[in-house]
Coordinates of C-alpha atoms in Angstrom, one line a residue:
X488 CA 23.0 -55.6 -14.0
X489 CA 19.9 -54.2 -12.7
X490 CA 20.4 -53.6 -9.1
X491 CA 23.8 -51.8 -10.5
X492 CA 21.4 -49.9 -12.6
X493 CA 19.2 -48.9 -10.1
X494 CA 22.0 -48.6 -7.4
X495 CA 23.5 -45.6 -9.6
X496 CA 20.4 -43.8 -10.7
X497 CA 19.4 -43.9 -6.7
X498 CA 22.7 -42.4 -5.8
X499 CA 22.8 -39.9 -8.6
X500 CA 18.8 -38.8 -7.7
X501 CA 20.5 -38.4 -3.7
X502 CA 23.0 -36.5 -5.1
X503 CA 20.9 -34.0 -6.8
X504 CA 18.9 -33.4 -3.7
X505 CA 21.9 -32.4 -1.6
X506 CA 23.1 -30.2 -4.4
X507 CA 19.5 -28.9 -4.0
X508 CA 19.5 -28.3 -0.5
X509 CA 22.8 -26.9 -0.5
X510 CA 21.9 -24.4 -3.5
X511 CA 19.0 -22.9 -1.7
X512 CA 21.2 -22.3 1.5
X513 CA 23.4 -20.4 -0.7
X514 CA 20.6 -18.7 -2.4
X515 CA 19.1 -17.6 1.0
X516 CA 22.4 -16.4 2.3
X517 CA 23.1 -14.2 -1.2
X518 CA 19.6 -12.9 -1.0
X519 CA 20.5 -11.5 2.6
X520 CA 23.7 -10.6 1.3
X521 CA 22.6 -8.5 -1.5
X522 CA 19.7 -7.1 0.6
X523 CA 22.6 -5.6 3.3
X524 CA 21.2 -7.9 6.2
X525 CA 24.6 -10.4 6.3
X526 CA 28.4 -10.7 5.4
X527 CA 30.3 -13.4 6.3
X528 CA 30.8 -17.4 5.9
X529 CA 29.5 -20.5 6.1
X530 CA 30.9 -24.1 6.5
X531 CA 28.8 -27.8 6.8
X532 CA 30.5 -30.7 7.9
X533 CA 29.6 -34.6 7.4
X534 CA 32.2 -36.7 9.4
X535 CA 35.3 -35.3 8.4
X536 CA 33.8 -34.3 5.1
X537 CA 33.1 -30.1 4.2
X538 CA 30.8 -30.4 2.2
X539 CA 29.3 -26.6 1.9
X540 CA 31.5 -24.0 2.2
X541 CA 31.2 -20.5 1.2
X542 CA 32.0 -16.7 2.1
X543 CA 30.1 -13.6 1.5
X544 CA 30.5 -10.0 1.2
X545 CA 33.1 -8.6 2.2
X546 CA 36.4 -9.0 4.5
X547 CA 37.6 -5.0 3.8
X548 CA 34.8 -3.2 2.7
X549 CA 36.5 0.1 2.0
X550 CA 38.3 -1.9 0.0
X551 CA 36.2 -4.2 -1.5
X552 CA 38.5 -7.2 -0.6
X553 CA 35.6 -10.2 -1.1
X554 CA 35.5 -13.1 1.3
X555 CA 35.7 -16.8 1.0
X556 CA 35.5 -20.1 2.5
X557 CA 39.0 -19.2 3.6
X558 CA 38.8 -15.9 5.3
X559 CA 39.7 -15.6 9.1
X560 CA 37.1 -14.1 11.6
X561 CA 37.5 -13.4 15.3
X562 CA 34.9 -16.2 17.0
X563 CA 34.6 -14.4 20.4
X564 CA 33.3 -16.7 22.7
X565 CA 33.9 -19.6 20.9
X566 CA 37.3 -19.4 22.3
X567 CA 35.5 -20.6 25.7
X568 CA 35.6 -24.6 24.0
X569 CA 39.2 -24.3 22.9
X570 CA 40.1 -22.7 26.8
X571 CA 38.3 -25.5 28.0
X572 CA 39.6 -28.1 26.0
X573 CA 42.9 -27.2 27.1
X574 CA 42.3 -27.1 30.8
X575 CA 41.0 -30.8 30.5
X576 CA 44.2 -31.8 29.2
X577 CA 45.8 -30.6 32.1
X578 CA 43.6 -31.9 34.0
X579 CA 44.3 -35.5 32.3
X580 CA 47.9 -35.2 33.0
X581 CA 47.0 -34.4 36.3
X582 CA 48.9 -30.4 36.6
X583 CA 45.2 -29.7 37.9
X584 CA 42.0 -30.8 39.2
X585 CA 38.3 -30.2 38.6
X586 CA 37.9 -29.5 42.5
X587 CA 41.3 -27.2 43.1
X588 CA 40.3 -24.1 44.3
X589 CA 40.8 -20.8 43.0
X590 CA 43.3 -19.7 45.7
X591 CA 45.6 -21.7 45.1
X592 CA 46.2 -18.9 42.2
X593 CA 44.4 -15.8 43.2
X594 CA 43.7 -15.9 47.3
X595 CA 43.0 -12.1 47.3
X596 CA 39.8 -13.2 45.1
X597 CA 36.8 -13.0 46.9
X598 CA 35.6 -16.5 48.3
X599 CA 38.5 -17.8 46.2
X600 CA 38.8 -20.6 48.8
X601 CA 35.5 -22.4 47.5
X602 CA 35.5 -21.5 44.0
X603 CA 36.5 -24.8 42.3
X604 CA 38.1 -24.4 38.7
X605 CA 35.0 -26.8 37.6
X606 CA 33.0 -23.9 38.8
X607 CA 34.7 -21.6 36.9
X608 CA 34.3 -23.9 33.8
X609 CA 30.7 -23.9 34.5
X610 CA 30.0 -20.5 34.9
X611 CA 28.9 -20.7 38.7
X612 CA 32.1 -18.6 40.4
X613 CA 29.8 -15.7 41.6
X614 CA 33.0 -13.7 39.9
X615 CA 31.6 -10.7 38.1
X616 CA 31.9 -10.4 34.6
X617 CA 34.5 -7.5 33.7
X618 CA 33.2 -6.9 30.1
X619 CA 29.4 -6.9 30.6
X620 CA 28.7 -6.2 34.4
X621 CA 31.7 -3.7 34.1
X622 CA 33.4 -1.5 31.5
X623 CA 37.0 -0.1 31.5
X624 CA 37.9 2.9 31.1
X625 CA 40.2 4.5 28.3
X626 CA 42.7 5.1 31.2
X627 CA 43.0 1.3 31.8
X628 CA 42.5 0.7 28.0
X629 CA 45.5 2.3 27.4
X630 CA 47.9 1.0 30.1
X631 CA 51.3 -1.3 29.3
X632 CA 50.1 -4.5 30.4
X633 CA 46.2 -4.7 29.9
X634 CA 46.1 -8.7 30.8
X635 CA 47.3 -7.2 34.3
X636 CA 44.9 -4.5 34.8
X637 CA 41.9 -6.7 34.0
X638 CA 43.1 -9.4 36.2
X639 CA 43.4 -6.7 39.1
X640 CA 39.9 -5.5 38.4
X641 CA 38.7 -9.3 38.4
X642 CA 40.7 -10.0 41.4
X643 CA 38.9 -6.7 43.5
X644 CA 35.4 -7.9 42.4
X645 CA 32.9 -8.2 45.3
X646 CA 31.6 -11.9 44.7
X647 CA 27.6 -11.5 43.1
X648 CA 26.8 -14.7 44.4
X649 CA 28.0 -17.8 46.4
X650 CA 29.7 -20.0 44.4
X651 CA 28.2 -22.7 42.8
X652 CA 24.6 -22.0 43.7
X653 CA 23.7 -20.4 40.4
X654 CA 24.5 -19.5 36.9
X655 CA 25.9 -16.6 35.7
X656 CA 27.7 -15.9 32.7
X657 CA 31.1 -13.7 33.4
X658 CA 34.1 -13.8 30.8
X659 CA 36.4 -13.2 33.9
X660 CA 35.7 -16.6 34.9
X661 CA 37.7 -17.3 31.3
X662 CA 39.9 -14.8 31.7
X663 CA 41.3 -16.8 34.9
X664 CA 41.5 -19.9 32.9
X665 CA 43.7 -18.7 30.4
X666 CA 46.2 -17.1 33.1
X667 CA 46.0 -20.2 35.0
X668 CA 46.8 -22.2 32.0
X669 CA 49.8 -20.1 31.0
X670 CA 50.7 -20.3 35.0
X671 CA 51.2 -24.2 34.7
X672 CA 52.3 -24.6 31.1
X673 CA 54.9 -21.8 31.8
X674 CA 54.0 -21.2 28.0
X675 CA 51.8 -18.5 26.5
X676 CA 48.0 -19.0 25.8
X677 CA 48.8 -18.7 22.1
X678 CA 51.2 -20.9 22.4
X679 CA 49.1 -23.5 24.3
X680 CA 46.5 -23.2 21.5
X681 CA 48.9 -23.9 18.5
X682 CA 51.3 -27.5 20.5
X683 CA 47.8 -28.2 22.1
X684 CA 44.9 -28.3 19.8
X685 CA 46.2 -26.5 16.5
X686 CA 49.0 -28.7 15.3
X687 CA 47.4 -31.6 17.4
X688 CA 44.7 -32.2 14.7
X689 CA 45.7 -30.1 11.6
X690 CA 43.8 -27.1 12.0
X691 CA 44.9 -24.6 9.1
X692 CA 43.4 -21.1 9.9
X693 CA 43.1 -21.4 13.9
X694 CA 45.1 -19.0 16.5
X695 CA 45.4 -16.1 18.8
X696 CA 45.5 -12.9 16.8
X697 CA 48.4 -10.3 16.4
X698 CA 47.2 -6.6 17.6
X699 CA 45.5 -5.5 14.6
X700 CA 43.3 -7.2 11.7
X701 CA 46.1 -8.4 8.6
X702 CA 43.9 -8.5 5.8
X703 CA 47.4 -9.6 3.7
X704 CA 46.8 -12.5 6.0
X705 CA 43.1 -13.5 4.9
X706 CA 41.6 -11.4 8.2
X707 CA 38.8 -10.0 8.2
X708 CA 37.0 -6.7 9.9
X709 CA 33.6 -6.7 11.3
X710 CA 30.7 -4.5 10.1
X711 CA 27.2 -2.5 11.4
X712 CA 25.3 -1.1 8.3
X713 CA 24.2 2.3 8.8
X714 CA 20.9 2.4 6.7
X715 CA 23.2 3.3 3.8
X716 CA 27.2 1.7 4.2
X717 CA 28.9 -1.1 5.9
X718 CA 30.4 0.8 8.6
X719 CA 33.7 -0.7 10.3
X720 CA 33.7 -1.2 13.8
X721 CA 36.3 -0.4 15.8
X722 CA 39.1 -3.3 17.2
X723 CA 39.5 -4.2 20.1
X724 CA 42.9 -4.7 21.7
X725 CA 43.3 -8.8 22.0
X726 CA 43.9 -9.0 26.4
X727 CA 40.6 -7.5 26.2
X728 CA 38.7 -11.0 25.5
X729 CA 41.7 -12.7 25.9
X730 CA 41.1 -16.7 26.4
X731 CA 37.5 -15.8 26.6
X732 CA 37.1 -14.5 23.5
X733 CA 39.8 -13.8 21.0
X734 CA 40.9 -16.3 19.0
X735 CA 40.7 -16.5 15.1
X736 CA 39.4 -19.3 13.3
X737 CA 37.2 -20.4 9.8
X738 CA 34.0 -21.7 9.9
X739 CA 35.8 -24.7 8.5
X740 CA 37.9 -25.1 10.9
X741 CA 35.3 -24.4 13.7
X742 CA 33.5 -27.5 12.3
X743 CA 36.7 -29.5 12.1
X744 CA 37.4 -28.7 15.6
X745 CA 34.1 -30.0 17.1
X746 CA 34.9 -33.0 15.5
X747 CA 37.9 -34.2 15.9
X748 CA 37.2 -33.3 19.8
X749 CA 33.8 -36.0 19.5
X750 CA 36.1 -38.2 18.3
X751 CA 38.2 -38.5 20.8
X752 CA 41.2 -36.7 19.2
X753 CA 41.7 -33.9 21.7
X754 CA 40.7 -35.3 25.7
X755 CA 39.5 -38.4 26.8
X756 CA 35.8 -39.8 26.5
X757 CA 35.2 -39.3 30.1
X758 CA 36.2 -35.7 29.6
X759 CA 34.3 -34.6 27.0
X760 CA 31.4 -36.3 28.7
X761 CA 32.1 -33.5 31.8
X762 CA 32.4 -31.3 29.1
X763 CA 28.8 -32.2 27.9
X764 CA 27.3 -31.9 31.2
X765 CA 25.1 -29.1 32.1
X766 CA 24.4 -27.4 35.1
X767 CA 21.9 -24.5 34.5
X768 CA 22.0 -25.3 30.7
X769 CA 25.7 -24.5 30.6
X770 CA 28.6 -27.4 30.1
X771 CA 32.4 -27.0 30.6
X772 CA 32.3 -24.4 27.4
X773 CA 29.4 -26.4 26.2
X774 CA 26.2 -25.7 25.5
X775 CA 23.3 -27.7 24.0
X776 CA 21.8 -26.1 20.9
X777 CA 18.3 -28.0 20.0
X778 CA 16.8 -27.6 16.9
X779 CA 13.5 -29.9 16.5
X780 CA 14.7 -33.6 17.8
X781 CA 18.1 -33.2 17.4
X782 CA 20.5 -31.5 20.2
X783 CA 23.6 -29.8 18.8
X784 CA 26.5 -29.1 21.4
X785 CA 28.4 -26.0 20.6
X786 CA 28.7 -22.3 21.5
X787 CA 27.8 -19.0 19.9
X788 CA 30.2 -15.6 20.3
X789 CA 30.2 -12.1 20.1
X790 CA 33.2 -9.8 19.4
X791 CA 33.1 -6.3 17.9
X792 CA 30.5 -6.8 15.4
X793 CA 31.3 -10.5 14.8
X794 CA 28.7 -13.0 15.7
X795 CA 29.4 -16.2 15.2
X796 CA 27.9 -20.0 15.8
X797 CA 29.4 -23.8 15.5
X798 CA 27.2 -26.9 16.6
X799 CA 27.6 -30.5 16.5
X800 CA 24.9 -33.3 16.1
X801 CA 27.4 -36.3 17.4
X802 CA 23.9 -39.0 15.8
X803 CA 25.2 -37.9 12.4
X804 CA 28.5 -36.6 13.2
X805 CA 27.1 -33.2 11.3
X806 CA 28.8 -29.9 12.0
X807 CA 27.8 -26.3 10.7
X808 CA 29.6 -23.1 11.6
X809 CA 28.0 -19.5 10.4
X810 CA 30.4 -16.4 11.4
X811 CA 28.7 -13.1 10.7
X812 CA 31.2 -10.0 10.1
X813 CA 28.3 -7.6 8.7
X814 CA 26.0 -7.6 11.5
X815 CA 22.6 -6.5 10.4
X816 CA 20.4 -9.3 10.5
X817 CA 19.7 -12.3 13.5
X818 CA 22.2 -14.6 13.3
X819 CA 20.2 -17.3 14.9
X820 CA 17.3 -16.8 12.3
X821 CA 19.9 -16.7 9.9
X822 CA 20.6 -20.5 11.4
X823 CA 17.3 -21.4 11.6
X824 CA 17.1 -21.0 8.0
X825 CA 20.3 -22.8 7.4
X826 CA 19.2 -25.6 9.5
X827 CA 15.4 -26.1 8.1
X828 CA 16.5 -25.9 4.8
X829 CA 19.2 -28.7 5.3
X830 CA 16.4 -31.0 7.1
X831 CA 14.7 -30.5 4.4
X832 CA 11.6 -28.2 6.3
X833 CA 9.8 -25.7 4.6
X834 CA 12.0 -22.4 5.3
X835 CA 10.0 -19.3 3.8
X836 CA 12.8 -16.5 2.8
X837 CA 12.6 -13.1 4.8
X838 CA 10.7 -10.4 3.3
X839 CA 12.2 -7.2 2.8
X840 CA 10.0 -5.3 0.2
X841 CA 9.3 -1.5 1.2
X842 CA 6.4 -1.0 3.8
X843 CA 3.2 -0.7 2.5
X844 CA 1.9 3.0 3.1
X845 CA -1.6 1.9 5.0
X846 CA 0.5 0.2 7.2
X847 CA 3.3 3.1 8.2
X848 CA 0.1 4.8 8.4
X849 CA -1.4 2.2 10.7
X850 CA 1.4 2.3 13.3
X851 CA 2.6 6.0 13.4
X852 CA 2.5 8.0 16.6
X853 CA 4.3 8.5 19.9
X854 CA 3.8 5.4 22.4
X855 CA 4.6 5.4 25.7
X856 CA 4.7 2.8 28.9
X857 CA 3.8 2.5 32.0
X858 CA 7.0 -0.4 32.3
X859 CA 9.5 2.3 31.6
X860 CA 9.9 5.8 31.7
X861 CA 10.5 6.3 28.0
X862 CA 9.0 7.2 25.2
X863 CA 8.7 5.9 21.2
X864 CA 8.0 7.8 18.2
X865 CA 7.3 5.4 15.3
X866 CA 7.1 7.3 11.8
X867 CA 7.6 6.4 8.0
X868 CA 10.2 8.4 6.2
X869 CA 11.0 7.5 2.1
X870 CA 8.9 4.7 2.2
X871 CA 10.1 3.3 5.3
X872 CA 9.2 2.7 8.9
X873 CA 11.4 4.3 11.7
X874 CA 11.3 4.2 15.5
X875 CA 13.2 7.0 17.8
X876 CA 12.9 6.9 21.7
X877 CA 13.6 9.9 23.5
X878 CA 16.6 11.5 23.4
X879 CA 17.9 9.3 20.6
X880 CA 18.5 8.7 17.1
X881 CA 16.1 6.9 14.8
X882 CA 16.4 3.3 13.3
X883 CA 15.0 1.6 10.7
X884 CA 12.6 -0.9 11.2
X885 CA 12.6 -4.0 8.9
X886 CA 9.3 -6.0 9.0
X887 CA 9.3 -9.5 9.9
X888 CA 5.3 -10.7 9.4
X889 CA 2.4 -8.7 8.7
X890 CA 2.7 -7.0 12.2
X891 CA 6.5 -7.8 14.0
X892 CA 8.7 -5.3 13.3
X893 CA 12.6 -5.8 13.8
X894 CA 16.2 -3.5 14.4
X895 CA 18.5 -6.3 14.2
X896 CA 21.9 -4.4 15.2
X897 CA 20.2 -3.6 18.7
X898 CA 18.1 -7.1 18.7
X899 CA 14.7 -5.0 18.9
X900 CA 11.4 -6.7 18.2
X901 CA 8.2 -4.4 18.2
X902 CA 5.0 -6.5 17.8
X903 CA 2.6 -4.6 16.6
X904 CA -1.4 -4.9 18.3
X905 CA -4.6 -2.5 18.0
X906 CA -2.8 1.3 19.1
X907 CA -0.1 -0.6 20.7
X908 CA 2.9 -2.8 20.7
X909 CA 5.3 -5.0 22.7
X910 CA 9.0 -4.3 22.7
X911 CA 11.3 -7.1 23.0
X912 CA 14.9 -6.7 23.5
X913 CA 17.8 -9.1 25.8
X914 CA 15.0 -11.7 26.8
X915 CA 12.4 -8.6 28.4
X916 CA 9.5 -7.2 26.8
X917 CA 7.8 -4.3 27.6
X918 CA 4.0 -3.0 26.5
X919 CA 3.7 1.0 24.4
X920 CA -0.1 2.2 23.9
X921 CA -0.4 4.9 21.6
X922 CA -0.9 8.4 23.0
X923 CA -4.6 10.2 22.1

């Protein structure tokens, strides 16, 4: 009778610290939330248990239609796993192989005769990317059949390096999955993604997107705030990101997804084992996500101002997914928070009390820098602290720690030293001194 004593009181007492743990995530997450830094959701996933799962904000602002655990967000290049995923099926059944090359489909591609479809899995084409290393224009925007223009731009692309001698991230190499998917299957990439993975492990929220946002249908636009208001961004048209990049999913379901393809539910062992291997840090759609000891596998996306997350820690068969459709804030420090407080690590919350005056006072001035021809005005306005280069409009600076200054919607850091500072931004940093 003892040990049945002891056996609840210990179960009960494990209990309250995971309602504990899971109480403070949702209090950080309403404290960014309520300080205009985040909207979007959360899910946490033990085995095929959710077991957090949670929306916030907003999914129609103007409207002040509230999300939930339920709401449907555009994933961006999340879709990379499930384009993946799909092309190692057909690989399994043998309707293509890891070393056919890419002209059997495109010849006209540059070097299209030694790019291997593994090398387009991996990232290490040489293939230009058409949405970051290129832009199109509102002419080609607006033409009949988008899929087609793209795939003629991709196709005309001078080759940035020889294939598979280095990494390079480029959506077209996506892009030329999906069409090569829909070239074999004879069947639409949506439709692919429903027979294929959808339906194939019961995912409830998970497709390729009609043209616009249905908000009747639990869909949800994405957000920049302004200073003041959540302001929408505008859609983009769904060939645009196409297999790279435009699917719709949950949090939930993200999670789901990851496992059900560690268990084996989706491709082989031996494929998700290619899947999991990485050349230059990348996998097949892959990527490993480390956070202390333990080595998540997942991927991160960007769409419109959507920024989303899903990682997979196959020891404990744990999975957490954060989409982000109010973009003001890191996401990955947003995850970092998530993460330390679920471990159990000390997680301090974010400060965002107003500026003491001294220190506005401390930093103000023009700066300029010998790294780049530009220069920066930093200036407190109503109790705030502002930044404007040349040329440009002001932005609000939100401090970080007693001297690290951040504009989160453009992923600027400015770290503050004695009359100057260090500008990080995309992985470069450049040094300001203050002007006499």
């Amino acid at each position: 009778m003892k040990k049945i004593l002891f056996f609840l009181v210990f179960s009960f007492s494990t209990c309250l610290v995971a309602q504990n743990r899971f109480q403070k995530i949702d209090s950080l997450l309403n404290y960014l939330n309520k300080n205009d830094k985040f909207m979007g959701s959360i899910s946490i996933r033990e085995g095929n248990k959710v077991v957090f799962a949670k929306g916030y904000g907003f999914a129609d602002a103007d409207e002040k239609i509230k999300a939930d655990y339920t709401t449907k967000y555009k994933v961006g290049s999340i879709s990379k796993i499930f384009t993946a995923v799909i092309t190692m099926q057909l690989i399994e059944e043998k309707k293509l192989r890891l070393d056919t090359k890419l002209s059997k489909f495109y010849p006209k591609i540059e070097n299209a005769d030694k790019i291997s479809i593994e090398d387009l899995l991996h990232h290490r084409s040489g293939i230009k990317d058409y949405i970051n290393q290129d832009s199109l224009s509102q002419e080609e925007l607006d033409t009949p059949d988008l899929k087609q223009t793209i795939l003629n731009k991709i196709v005309n692309y001078k080759s940035i390096a020889e294939p598979n001698t280095k990494f390079e991230y480029s959506n077209s190499n996506y892009y030329l999955l999906g069409i090569i998917i829909e070239t074999i299957t004879k069947k639409s990439f949506k439709e692919n993604l429903e027979s294929r993975i959808v339906k194939k492990i019961g995912l409830k929220n998970t497709y390729y997107p009609s043209e616009h946002v249905n908000i009747s249908n639990k869909e949800s636009y994405s957000y920049l705030f302004d200073g003041t208001i959540w302001q929408k961004t505008e859609e983009w048209k769904n060939d645009i990101a196409y297999a790279a990049g435009a699917v719709i999913s949950t949090p939930d379901d993200l999670t789901a997804f990851l496992y059900e393809l560690f268990e084996g539910r989706l491709v082989k062992k031996t494929s998700l084992e290619s899947m999991k291997e990485l050349k230059d840090s990348y996998g097949k759609a892959l990527i490993q996500m480390p956070f202390g000891e333990r080595k998540f596998y997942g991927h991160t996306g960007g769409i419109e101002s959507f920024r989303s997350v899903v990682g997979y820690y196959p020891m404990e068969k744990t999975g957490i997914s954060l989409i982000v459709n109010g973009d003001n804030y890191n996401r990955n420090d947003i995850m970092i928070g998530i993460l330390s407080i679920y471990y159990k690590l000390p997680f301090p919350f974010p400060s965002f009390e107003t500026i003491n005056p001294e220190t506005i006072k401390k930093y103000s001035g023009t700066y300029s820098s010998n790294d780049i021809p530009l220069k920066i005005t930093v200036f407190g306005k109503d109790g705030e602290l502002l930044a404007q280069a040349t040329g440009q409009s002001s932005f609000p600076l939100t401090q970080k720690n007693q001297n690290t200054f951040v504009f989160q919607a453009a992923r600027i850091e400015l770290e503050f030293g004695e009359k100057s500072f260090i500008l990080h931004q995309g992985g470069q940093k450049f040094t300001f001194n203050l002007e006499d």
